[in-house]
mmCIF file of C-alpha atoms in Angstrom:
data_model
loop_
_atom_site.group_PDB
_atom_site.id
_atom_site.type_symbol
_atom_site.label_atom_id
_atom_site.label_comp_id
_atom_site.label_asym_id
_atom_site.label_seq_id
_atom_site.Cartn_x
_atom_site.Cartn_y
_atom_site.Cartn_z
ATOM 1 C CA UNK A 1 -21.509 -3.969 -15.964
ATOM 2 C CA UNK A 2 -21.856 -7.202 -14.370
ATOM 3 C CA UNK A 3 -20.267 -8.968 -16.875
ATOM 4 C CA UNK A 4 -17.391 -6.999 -16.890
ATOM 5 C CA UNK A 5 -16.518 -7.910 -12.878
ATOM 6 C CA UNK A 6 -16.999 -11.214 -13.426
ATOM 7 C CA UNK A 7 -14.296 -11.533 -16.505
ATOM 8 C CA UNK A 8 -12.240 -9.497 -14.186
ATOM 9 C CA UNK A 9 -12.184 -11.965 -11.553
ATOM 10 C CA UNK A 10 -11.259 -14.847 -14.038
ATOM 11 C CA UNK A 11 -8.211 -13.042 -15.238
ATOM 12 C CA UNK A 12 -7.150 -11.537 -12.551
ATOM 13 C CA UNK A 13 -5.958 -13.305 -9.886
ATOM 14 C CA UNK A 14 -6.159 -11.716 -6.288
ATOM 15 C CA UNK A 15 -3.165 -12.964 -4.029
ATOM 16 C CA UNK A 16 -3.635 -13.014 -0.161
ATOM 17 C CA UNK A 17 -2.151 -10.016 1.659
ATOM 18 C CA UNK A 18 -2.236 -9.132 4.966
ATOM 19 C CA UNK A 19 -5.097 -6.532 6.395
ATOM 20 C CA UNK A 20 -3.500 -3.059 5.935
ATOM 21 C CA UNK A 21 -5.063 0.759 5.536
ATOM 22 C CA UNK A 22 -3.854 4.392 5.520
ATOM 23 C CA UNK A 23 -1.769 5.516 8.569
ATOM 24 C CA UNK A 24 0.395 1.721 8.258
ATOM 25 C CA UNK A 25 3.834 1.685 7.956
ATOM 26 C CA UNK A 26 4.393 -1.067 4.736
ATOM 27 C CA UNK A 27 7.203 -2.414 2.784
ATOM 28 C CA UNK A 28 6.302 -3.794 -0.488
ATOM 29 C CA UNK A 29 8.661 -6.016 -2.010
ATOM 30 C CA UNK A 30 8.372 -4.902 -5.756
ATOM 31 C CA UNK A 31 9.576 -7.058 -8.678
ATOM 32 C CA UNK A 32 11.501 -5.307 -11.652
ATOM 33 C CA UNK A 33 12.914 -6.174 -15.091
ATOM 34 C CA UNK A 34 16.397 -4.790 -15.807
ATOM 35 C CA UNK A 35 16.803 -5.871 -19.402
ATOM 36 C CA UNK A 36 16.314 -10.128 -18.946
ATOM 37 C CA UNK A 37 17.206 -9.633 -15.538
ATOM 38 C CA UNK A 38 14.648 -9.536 -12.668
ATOM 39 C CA UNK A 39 14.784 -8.380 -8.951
ATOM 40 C CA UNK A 40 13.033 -7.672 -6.589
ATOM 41 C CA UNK A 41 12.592 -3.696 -5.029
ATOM 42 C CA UNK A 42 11.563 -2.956 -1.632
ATOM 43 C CA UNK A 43 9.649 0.001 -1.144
ATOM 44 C CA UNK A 44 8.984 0.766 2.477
ATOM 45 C CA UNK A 45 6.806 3.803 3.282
ATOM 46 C CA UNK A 46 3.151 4.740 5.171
ATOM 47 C CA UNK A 47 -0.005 3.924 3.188
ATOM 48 C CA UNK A 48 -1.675 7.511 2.080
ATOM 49 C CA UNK A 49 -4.670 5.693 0.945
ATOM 50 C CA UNK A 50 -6.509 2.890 0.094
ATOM 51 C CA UNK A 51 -8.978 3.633 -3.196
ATOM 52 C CA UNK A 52 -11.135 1.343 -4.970
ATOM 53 C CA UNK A 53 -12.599 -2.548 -4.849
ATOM 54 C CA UNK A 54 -11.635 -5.744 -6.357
ATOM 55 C CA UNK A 55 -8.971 -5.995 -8.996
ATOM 56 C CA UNK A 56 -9.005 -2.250 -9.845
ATOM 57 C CA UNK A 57 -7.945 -0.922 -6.084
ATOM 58 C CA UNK A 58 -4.357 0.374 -5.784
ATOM 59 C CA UNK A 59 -2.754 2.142 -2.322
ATOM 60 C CA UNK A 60 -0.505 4.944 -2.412
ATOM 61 C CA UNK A 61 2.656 4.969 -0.100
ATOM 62 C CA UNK A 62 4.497 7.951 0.771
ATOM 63 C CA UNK A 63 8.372 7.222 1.527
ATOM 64 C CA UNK A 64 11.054 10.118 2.226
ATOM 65 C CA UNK A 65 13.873 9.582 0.316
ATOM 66 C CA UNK A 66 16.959 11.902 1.156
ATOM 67 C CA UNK A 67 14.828 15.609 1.668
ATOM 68 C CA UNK A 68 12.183 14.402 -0.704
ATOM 69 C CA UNK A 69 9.074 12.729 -0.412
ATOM 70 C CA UNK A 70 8.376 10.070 -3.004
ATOM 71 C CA UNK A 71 5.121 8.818 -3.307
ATOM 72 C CA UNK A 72 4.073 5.813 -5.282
ATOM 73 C CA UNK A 73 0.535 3.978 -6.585
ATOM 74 C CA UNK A 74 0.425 0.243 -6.369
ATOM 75 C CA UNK A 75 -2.245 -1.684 -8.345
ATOM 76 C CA UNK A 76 -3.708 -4.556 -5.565
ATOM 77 C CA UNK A 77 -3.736 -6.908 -8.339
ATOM 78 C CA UNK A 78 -0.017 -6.051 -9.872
ATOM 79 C CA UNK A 79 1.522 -9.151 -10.980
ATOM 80 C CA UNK A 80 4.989 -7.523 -10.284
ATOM 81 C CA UNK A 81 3.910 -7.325 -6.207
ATOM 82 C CA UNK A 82 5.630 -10.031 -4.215
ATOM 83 C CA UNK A 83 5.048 -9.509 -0.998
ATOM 84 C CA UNK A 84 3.310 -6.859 1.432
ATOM 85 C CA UNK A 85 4.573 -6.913 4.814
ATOM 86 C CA UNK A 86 3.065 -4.814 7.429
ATOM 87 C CA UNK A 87 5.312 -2.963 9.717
ATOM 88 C CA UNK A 88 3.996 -0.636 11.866
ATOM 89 C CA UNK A 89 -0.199 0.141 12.482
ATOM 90 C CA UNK A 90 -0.837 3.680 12.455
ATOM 91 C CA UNK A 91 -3.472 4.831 14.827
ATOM 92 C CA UNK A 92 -5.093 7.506 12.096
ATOM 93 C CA UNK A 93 -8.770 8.766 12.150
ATOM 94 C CA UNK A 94 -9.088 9.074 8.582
ATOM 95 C CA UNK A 95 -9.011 6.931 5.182
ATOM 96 C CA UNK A 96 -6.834 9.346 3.016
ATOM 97 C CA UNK A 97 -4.325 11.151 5.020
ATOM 98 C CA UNK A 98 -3.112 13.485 2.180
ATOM 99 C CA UNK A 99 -2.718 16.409 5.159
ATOM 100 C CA UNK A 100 0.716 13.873 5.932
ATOM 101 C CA UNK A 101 2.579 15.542 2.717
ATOM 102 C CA UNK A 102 2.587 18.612 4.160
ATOM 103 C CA UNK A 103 4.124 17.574 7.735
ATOM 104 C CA UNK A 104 7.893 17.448 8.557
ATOM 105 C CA UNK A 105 10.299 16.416 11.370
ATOM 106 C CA UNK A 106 8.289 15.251 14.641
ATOM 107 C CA UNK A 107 5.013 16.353 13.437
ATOM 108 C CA UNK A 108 5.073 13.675 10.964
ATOM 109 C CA UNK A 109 4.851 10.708 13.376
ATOM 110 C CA UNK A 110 1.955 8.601 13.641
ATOM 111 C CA UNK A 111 1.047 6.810 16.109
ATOM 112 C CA UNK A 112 1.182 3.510 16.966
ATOM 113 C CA UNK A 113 -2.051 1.528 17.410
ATOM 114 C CA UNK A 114 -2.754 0.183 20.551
ATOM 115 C CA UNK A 115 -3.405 -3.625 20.335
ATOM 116 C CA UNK A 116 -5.681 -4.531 23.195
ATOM 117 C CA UNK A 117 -4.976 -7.801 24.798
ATOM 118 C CA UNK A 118 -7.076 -9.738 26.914
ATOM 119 C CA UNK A 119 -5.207 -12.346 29.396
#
């Protein structure tokens, strides 16, 4: 088993992204190939959850697009993930907040985590 992590971590390579978990308001700047074109796709949504360790975790984000939710699994260690940007923290007491599909209108605000300064 052992020796399976370790040829994981010398193939894979882990980029640096920020600190993020479920209830955090994210846009992930996506990269796609349109024939032998490429762009990049941003994908802006709250994190659902966060499952996994190492090169295998992925996070689900949950965007509404129109009147329908659209949910979406990104692999950590995706080559095709530019950038994660963090834009909102989420003040949620749990680590999978699947109970968010079923909210709509006001009741699916989160709230904002306080961040506690001392001066």
């Amino acid at each position: 088993m052992d020796f399976i992590r370790e040829l994981q971590k010398e193939l894979v390579e882990l980029k640096e992204f920020p600190a993020f978990g479920a209830g955090d308001t994210v846009t992930v700047s996506y990269k796609i190939k349109e024939g032998n074109k490429e762009r990049v796709q941003l994908f802006q949504g709250v994190v659902l959850q966060r499952r996994g360790q190492g090169t295998t975790e992925t996070f689900t984000v949950r965007k509404m697009s129109g009147n329908v939710g659209v949910e979406r699994i990104f692999p950590i260690s995706s080559p095709f993930i530019d950038t994660i940007t963090v834009n909102k923290r989420g003040a949620v007491r749990r680590a999978r907040i699947f109970y968010f599909r079923g909210l709509t209108g006001k009741a699916a605000r989160i709230k904002e985590k306080r961040s506690y300064s001392h001066s």
